[in-house]
PDB file of C-alpha atoms and ligand atoms in Angstrom:
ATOM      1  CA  UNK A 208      39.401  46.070 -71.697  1.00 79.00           C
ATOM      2  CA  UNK A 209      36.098  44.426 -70.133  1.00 93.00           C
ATOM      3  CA  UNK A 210      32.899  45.139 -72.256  1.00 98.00           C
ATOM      4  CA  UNK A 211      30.738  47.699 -70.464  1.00 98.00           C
ATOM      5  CA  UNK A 212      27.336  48.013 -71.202  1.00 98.00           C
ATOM      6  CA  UNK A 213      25.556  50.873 -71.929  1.00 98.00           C
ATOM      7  CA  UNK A 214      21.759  52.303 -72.082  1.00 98.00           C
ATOM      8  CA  UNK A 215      21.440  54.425 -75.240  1.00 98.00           C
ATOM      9  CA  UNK A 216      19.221  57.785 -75.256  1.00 98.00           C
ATOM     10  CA  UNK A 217      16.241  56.940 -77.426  1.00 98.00           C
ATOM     11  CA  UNK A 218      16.323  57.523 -81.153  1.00 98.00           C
ATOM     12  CA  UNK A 219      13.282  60.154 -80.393  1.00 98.00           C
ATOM     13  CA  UNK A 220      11.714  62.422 -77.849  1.00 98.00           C
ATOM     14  CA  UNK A 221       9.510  60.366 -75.048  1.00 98.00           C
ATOM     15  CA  UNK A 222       6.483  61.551 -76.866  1.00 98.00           C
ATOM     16  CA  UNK A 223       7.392  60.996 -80.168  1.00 98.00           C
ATOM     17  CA  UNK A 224       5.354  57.718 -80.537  1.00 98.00           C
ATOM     18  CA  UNK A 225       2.385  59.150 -79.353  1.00 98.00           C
ATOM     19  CA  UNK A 226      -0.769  58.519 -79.512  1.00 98.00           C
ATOM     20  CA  UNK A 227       0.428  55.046 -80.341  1.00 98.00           C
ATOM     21  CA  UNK A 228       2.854  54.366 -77.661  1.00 98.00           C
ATOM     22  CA  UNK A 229       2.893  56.801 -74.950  1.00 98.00           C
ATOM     23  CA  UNK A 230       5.742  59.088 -73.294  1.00 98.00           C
ATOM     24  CA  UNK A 231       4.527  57.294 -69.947  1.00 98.00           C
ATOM     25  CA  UNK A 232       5.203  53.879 -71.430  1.00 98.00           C
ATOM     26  CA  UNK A 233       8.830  55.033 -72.435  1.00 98.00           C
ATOM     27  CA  UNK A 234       9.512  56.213 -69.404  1.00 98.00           C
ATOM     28  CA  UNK A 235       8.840  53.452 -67.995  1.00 98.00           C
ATOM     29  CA  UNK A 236      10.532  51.166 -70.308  1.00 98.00           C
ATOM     30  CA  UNK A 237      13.235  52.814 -71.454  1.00 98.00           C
ATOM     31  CA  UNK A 238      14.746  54.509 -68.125  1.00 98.00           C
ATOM     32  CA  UNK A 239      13.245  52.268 -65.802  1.00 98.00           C
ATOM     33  CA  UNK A 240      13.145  48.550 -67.386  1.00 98.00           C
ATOM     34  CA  UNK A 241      15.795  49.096 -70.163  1.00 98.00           C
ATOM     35  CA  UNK A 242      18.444  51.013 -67.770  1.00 98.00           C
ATOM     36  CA  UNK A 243      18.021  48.280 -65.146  1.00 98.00           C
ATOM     37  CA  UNK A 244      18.637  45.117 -67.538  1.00 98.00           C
ATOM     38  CA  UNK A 245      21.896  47.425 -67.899  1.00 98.00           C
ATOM     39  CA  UNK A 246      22.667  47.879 -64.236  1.00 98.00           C
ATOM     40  CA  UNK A 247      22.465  44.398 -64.211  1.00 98.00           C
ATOM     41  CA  UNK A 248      24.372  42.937 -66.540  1.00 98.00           C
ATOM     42  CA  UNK A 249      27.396  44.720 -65.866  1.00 98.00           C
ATOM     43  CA  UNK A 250      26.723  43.456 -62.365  1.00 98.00           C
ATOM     44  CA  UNK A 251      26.829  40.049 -63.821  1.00 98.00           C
ATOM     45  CA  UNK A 252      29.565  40.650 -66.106  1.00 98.00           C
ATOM     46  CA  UNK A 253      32.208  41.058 -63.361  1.00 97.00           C
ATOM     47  CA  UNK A 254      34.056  37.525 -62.498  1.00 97.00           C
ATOM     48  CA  UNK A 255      31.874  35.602 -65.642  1.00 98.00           C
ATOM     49  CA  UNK A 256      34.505  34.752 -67.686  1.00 97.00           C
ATOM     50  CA  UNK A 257      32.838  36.357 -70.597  1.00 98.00           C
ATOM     51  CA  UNK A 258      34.598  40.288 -69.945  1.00 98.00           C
ATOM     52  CA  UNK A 259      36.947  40.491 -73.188  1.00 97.00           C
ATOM     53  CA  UNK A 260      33.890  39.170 -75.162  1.00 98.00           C
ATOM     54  CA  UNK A 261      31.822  42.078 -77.466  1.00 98.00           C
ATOM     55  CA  UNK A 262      28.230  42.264 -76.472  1.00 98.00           C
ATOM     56  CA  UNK A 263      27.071  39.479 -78.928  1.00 98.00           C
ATOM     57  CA  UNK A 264      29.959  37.295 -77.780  1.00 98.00           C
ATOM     58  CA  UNK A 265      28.820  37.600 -73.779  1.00 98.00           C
ATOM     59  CA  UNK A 266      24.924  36.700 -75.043  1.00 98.00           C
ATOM     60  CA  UNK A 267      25.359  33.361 -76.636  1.00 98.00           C
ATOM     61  CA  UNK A 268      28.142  32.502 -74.485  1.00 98.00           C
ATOM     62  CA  UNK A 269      26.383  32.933 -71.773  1.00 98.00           C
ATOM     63  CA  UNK A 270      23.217  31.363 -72.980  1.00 98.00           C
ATOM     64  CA  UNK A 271      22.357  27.559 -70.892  1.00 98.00           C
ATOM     65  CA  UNK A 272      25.150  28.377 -68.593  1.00 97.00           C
ATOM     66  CA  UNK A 273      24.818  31.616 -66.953  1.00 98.00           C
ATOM     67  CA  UNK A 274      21.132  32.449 -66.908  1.00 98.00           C
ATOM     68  CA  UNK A 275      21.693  35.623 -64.948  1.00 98.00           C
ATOM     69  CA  UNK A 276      23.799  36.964 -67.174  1.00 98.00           C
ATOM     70  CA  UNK A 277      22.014  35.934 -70.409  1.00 98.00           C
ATOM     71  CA  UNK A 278      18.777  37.165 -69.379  1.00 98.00           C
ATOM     72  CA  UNK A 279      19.943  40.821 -68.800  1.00 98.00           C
ATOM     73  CA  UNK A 280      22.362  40.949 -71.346  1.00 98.00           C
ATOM     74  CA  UNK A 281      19.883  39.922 -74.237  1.00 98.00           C
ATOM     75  CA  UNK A 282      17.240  42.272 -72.646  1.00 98.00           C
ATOM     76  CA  UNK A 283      19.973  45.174 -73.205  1.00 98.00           C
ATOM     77  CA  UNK A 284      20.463  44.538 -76.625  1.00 98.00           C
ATOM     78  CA  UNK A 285      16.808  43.059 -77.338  1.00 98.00           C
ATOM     79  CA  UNK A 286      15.209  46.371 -76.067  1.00 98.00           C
ATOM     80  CA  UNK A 287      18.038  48.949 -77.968  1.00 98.00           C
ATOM     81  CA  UNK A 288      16.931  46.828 -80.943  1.00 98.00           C
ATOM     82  CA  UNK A 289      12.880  47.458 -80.339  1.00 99.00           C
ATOM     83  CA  UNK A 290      13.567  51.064 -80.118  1.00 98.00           C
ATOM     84  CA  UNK A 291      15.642  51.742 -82.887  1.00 98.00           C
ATOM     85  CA  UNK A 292      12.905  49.287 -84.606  1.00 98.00           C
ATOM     86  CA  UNK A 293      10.758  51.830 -84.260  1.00 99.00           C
ATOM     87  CA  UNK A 294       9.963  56.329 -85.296  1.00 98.00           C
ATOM     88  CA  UNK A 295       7.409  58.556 -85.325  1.00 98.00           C
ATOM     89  CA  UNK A 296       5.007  58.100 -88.409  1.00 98.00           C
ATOM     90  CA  UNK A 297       6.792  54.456 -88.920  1.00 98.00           C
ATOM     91  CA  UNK A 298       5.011  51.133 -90.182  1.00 98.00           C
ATOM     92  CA  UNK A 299       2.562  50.594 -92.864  1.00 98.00           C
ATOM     93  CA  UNK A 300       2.925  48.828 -95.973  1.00 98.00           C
ATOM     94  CA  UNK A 301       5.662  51.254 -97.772  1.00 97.00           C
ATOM     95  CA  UNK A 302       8.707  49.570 -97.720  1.00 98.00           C
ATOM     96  CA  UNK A 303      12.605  49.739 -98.737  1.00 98.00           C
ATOM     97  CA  UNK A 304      12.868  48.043-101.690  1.00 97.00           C
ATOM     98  CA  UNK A 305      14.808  44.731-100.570  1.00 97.00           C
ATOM     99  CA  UNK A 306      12.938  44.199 -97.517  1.00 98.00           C
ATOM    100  CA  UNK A 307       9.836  44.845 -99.650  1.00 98.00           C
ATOM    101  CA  UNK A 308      11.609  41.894-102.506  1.00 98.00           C
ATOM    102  CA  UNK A 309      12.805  39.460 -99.076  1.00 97.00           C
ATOM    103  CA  UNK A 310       9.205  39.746 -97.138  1.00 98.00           C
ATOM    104  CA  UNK A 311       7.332  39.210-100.852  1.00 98.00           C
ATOM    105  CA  UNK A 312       9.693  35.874-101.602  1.00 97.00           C
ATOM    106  CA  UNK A 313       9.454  34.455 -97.885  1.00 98.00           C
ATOM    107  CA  UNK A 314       5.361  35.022 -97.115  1.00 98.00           C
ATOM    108  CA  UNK A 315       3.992  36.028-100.650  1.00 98.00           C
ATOM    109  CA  UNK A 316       2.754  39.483 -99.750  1.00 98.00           C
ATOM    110  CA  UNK A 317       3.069  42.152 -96.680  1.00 98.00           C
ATOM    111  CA  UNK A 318      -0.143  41.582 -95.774  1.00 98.00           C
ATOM    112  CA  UNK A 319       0.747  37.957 -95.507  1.00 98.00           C
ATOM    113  CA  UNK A 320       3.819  38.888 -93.507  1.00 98.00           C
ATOM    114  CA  UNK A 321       1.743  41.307 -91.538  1.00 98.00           C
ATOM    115  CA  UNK A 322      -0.822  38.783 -90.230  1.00 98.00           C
ATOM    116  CA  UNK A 323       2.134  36.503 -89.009  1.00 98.00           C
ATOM    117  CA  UNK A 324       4.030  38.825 -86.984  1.00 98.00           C
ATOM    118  CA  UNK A 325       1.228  39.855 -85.575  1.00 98.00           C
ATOM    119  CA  UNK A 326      -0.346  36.120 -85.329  1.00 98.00           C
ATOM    120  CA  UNK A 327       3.554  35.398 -83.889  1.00 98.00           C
ATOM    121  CA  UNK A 328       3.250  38.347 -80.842  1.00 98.00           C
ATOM    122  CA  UNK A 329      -0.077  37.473 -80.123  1.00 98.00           C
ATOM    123  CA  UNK A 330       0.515  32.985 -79.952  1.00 98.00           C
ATOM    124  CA  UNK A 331       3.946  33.851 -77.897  1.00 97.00           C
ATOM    125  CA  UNK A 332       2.416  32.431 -74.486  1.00 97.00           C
ATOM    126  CA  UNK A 333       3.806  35.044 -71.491  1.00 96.00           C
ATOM    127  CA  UNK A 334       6.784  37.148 -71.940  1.00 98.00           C
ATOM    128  CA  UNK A 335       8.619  37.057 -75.137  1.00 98.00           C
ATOM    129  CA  UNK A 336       9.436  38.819 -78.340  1.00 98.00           C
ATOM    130  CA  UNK A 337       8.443  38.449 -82.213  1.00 98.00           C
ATOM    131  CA  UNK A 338      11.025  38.815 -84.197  1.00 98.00           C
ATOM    132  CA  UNK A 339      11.262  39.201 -88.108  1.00 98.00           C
ATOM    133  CA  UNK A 340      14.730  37.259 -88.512  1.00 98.00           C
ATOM    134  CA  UNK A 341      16.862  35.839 -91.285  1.00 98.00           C
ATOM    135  CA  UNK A 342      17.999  32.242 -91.002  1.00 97.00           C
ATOM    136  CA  UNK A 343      20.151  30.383 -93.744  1.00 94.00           C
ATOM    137  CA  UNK A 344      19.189  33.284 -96.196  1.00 94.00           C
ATOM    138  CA  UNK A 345      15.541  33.072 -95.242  1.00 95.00           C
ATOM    139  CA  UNK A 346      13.457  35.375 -93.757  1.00 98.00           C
ATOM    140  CA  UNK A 347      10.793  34.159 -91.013  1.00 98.00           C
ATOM    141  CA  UNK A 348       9.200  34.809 -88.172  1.00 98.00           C
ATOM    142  CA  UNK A 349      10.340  33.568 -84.702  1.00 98.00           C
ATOM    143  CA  UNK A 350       8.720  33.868 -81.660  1.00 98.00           C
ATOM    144  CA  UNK A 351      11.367  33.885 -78.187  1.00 98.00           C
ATOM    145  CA  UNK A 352      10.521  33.239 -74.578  1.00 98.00           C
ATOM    146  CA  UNK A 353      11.652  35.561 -71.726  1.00 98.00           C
ATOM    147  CA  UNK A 354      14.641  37.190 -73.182  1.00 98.00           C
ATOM    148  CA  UNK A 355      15.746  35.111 -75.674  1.00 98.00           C
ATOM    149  CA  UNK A 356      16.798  36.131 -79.280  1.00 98.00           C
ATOM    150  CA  UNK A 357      17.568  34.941 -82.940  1.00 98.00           C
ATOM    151  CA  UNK A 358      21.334  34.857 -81.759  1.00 98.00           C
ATOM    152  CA  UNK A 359      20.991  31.390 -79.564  1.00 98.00           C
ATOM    153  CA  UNK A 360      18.660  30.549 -82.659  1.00 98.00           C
ATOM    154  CA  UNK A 361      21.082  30.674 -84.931  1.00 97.00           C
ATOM    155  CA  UNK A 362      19.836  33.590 -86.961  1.00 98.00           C
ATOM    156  CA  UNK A 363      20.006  37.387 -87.527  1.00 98.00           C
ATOM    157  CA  UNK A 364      17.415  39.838 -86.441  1.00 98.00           C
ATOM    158  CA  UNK A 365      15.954  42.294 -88.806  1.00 98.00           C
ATOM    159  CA  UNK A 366      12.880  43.765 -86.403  1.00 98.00           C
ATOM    160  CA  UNK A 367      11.493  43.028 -83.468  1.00 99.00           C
ATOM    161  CA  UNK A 368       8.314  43.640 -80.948  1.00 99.00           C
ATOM    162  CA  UNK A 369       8.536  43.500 -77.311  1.00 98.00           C
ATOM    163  CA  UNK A 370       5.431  41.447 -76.162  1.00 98.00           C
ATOM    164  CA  UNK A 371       6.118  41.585 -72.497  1.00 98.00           C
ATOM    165  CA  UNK A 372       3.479  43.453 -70.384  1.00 97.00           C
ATOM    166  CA  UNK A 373       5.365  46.026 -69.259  1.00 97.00           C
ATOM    167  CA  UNK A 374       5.540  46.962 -73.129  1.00 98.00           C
ATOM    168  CA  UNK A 375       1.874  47.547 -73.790  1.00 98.00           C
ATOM    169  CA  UNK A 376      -0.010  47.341 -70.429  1.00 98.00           C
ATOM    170  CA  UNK A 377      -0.443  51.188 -69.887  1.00 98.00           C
ATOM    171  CA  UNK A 378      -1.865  52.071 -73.620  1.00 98.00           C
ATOM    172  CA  UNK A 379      -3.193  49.092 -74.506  1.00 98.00           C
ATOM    173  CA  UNK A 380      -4.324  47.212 -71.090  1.00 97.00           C
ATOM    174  CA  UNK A 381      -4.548  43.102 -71.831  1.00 97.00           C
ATOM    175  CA  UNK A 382      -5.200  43.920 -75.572  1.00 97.00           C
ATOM    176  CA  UNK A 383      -2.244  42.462 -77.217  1.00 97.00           C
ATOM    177  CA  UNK A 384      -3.116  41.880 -80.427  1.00 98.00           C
ATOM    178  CA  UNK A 385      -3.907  45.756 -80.986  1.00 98.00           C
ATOM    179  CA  UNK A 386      -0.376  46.514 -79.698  1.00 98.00           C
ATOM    180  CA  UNK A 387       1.012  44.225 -82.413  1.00 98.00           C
ATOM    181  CA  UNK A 388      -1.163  45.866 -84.944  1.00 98.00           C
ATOM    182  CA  UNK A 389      -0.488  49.637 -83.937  1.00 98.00           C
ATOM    183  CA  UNK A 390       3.408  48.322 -84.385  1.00 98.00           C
ATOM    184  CA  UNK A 391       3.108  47.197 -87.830  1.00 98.00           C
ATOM    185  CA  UNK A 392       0.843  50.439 -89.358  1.00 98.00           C
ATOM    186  CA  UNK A 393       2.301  52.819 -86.884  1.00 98.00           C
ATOM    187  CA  UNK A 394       5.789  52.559 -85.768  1.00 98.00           C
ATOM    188  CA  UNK A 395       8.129  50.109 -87.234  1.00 99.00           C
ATOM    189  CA  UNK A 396      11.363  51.173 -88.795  1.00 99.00           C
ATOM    190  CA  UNK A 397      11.016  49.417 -92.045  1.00 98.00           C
ATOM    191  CA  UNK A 398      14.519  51.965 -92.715  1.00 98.00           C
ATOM    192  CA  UNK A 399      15.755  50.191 -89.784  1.00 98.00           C
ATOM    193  CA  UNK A 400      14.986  46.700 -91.163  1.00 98.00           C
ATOM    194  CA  UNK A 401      16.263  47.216 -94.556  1.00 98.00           C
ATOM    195  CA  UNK A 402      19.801  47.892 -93.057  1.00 98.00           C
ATOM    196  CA  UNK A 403      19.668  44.630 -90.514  1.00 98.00           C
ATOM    197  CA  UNK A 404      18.747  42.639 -93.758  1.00 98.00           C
ATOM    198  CA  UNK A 405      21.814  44.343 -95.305  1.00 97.00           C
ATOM    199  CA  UNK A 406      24.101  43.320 -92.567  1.00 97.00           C
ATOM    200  CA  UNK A 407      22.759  40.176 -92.693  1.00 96.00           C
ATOM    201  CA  UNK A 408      23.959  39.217 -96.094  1.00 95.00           C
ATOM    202  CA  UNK A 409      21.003  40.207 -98.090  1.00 94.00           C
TER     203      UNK A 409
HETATM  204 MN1  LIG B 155      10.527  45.262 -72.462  1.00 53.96          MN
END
């Protein structure tokens, strides 16, 4: 049975996030961007090789030898991941009480962890994604080019921000660095995080 991929309904209502990410912005995203990355790679999927794989399987198999392929498959699962990352009255400093132990042992404080996610979104040079992921029992954060992910890194993702234009451009215009901001008080899914740190061995 080939894999098929799939765009998931949003874990909220398209205004949800508002005032601090818009319904037009999800629109946009979600059932333009997001459900075109999946158009795509089941496009791409058909005569790869990589059918029978699961959905992490087709990524880093695909990854320095298919670059079609790759690029839309990580963008499926790398934007389901941002928007599960993320709910209404999210964020802030409040966390889950092993993410809250992991983040204090790997950067010393949140607010330490805060400034380099942020610092991470805002030095990631054109499109990309910061990413708060676990390597070799570590947390840390990575910053990824395009649509690449802490899979073809060798590591786990626990939360993630979308730093591509098309993520922030219509609330935000070139300001970046608020968008990263907004995502850390505002909207991540620290709930979400805690359970991606579970999986990961934590
Ligand atoms: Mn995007």
């Amino acid at each position: 049975m080939a894999y098929e991929f799939k765009l998931p309904d949003l874990p909220y209502a398209h205004d949800a996030l508002a005032p601090h990410m818009s319904a037009e912005t999800l629109e946009f995203h979600h059932d333009k961007h997001h459900a075109a990355y999946v158009t795509n790679a089941n496009k791409l999927l058909a005569g790869s090789g990589l059918e029978d794989k699961d959905e992490i399987g087709i990524i880093t198999g695909s990854f320095g030898s298919n670059p079609g392929l790759f690029n839309n498959a990580a963008q499926v699962f790398n934007h389901t991941f941002f928007f599960d990352g993320m709910k209404p009255g999210g964020g802030g400093a409040s966390l889950p009480g092993k993410l809250e132990k992991a983040i204090t042992e790997a950067f010393g404080s949140f607010d330490k962890f805060r400034e380099e996610f942020i610092n991470g979104g805002v030095t990631q040079f054109g499109s990309g994604w910061v990413w708060l992921a676990a390597k070799d029992g570590k947390l840390e954060i990575m910053k990824t080019q395009n649509a690449e992910n802490p899979f073809v890194h060798g590591a786990q993702p626990i939360i993630c921000c979308d730093v591509w234009e098309h993520a922030y451009y219509i609330d935000y215009r070139n300001l970046r660095p608020k968008f990263l901001e907004v995502f850390i008080d505002n909207l991540a899914n620290w709930d979400f995080a805690e359970a991606n740190l579970e999986k990961a061995g934590f």
